[in-house]
Amino acid sequence: GTVFVAARHNLHAGYTAEALQAGKNVFVEKPLAMNAGELKKIVSVYRAVNRLHSARVSSSISRTPILMVGFNRRFAPLATEIKKFFENAVGPMVMNYRVHAGFLPSAHWTQDPLEGGGRIIGEVCHFVDLLQFFTGSLPVKVFAESLGPNATSDPSDDSVVITLKFENGSVGTITYVANGDSSVPKEYLEIFSTGRTAVLDNFQRAVFYRRGKREDVKRSVVDKGHREEVCRFLTAVKQGDQSPIEFESLVATTKATFRINESLNLGVPLQV
């Protein structure tokens, strides 16, 4: 059986752990968990299910349930093309990711610390995952700074700049903007590595630079990979394949969001 979890954020971890324990495949919308305790529970259940799988390897119910989190952007067609563009790059990457998220009032349910968990846990996880996808490496250190208060600032403005360091030496910044003009397209990403550059413009246009030449690729619509991620998950379920996103990656992304919030509070870089 297969379970889709699309409830409010505070219910994700509980439903996911329960479904895994019942031997179900799980597609859970982001975030996977709201705090370290919830994530620890999921990791414990997932590993227990894997041990059970190993013990039953010769039986008719030997396949481990698939766990997938709705990090759709890595499945976007233009993201796939950029990944291919850098597939034989030998050096680490520098990545600048600007997300024009827009202002969200503090009364919105996603901002509630108990129900929504805030925008870092609830949305920035998307962008951490995409940078992981391009680097093929896990985040190991984070540092985050938010806007400082002043007489004219809105205390609900959750604009933030995040720096992530990856195991393979790559560095990425996520500039999450809540105080700009609403007409600006939401996402813009630049990637530099090994004598080549790629620009992703709101998942509708990509520009590739290499050896002094430029190639533009444009799509008729914005495609952030929502359809493809579900198709890939269902294909994995039908064929008995592994999850389209490795479990270790899902955990690392979730941990990174917790550390980002901690870094904002403490004002120091933190290991993931």
XYZ file of C-alpha atoms in Angstrom, residues 75-233:
159
model
C 12.671 17.039 -10.854
C 12.032 20.176 -12.918
C 13.050 19.723 -16.592
C 15.482 22.658 -16.519
C 17.043 21.439 -13.267
C 17.658 18.091 -14.968
C 19.365 19.875 -17.893
C 21.593 21.885 -15.549
C 22.571 18.734 -13.670
C 23.584 17.164 -16.980
C 25.529 20.308 -17.962
C 27.737 19.915 -14.878
C 27.904 16.106 -14.839
C 31.633 15.926 -15.654
C 32.663 19.009 -13.673
C 35.597 18.163 -11.401
C 35.644 21.209 -9.115
C 33.328 22.355 -6.339
C 30.452 24.708 -7.115
C 29.601 28.244 -6.099
C 25.812 28.704 -6.101
C 23.770 31.875 -5.590
C 20.070 31.180 -5.112
C 17.707 34.153 -4.760
C 14.177 33.311 -3.665
C 11.703 36.192 -3.816
C 9.248 34.623 -1.390
C 7.142 37.676 -0.606
C 5.797 38.906 2.705
C 3.685 36.592 4.849
C 1.894 37.920 7.956
C 2.793 36.399 11.303
C -0.833 35.283 11.725
C -0.559 32.865 8.785
C -0.692 29.209 9.917
C 2.698 28.382 8.391
C 4.294 30.966 10.691
C 2.845 29.355 13.799
C 5.764 27.589 15.549
C 3.583 24.638 16.577
C 1.476 24.154 13.441
C 3.613 25.426 10.579
C 7.125 25.683 11.982
C 8.007 28.867 10.120
C 9.345 29.479 6.636
C 12.826 27.998 7.093
C 11.506 24.556 8.012
C 8.419 24.793 5.807
C 9.867 26.239 2.603
C 13.625 26.843 2.637
C 14.023 23.038 2.759
C 13.120 23.086 -0.965
C 16.146 25.184 -1.806
C 18.547 23.276 0.427
C 17.481 20.105 -1.374
C 18.008 21.611 -4.826
C 21.544 22.740 -3.978
C 22.230 19.220 -2.679
C 20.957 17.828 -5.965
C 23.322 19.965 -8.043
C 26.381 19.342 -5.882
C 25.679 15.651 -5.315
C 26.904 16.302 -1.789
C 25.457 16.695 1.702
C 25.489 19.996 3.639
C 27.969 20.027 6.533
C 27.825 23.622 7.833
C 25.337 26.502 7.800
C 25.314 30.161 8.767
C 22.313 32.469 8.573
C 21.640 36.168 9.126
C 18.279 37.928 9.214
C 17.520 41.622 8.913
C 18.349 43.629 11.993
C 15.518 45.538 13.667
C 15.204 49.281 13.175
C 12.559 51.969 13.498
C 11.110 51.375 10.018
C 11.344 47.591 9.710
C 8.402 45.224 10.055
C 9.046 42.711 12.848
C 7.274 40.075 10.720
C 9.772 40.476 7.850
C 11.543 37.119 7.680
C 14.061 37.946 4.955
C 17.259 35.965 5.518
C 20.600 35.157 3.874
C 21.911 31.612 4.364
C 25.334 30.167 3.560
C 25.781 26.411 3.199
C 29.038 24.465 2.949
C 28.937 20.978 1.401
C 31.075 17.888 1.926
C 32.690 18.215 -1.509
C 33.803 21.813 -0.881
C 30.920 23.517 -2.686
C 29.408 26.678 -1.201
C 25.893 27.988 -1.734
C 23.930 31.006 -0.605
C 20.154 31.178 -0.312
C 18.876 34.743 -0.240
C 15.295 34.446 0.936
C 13.567 37.771 0.347
C 10.268 38.819 1.924
C 10.597 42.598 1.549
C 10.726 43.103 -2.246
C 8.236 44.029 -4.934
C 5.627 41.369 -5.692
C 6.126 41.595 -9.473
C 9.639 40.065 -9.307
C 9.740 36.395 -10.458
C 10.190 34.075 -7.508
C 13.423 32.118 -8.081
C 16.773 32.844 -9.720
C 19.848 30.616 -9.407
C 23.427 30.968 -10.663
C 25.910 28.081 -10.568
C 29.645 28.327 -11.300
C 32.079 25.404 -11.603
C 35.005 24.156 -13.673
C 34.965 26.903 -16.296
C 31.232 26.875 -16.872
C 28.193 28.775 -15.627
C 24.474 28.045 -15.619
C 21.621 30.406 -14.789
C 18.143 29.155 -13.893
C 15.482 31.834 -14.233
C 12.289 30.867 -12.391
C 12.167 27.349 -13.871
C 11.108 28.727 -17.245
C 14.462 29.712 -18.747
C 18.036 28.493 -18.399
C 21.220 29.982 -19.820
C 24.392 27.916 -20.208
C 27.874 29.447 -20.631
C 30.921 27.421 -21.623
C 34.098 28.150 -23.627
C 32.894 31.649 -24.428
C 29.610 30.422 -25.892
C 26.068 30.901 -24.620
C 23.023 28.680 -25.037
C 19.500 29.706 -24.029
C 16.779 27.177 -23.259
C 13.229 28.398 -22.662
C 10.045 26.581 -21.690
C 6.532 27.774 -22.498
C 5.467 27.544 -18.843
C 7.038 27.528 -15.379
C 7.658 23.879 -14.476
C 8.968 23.199 -10.967
C 8.771 19.424 -11.272
C 5.551 18.715 -9.359
C 4.203 16.233 -11.892
C 7.539 14.541 -12.503
C 8.259 13.948 -8.805
C 4.954 12.105 -8.342
C 5.506 10.092 -11.535
C 8.992 9.098 -10.375
C 7.664 8.074 -6.967
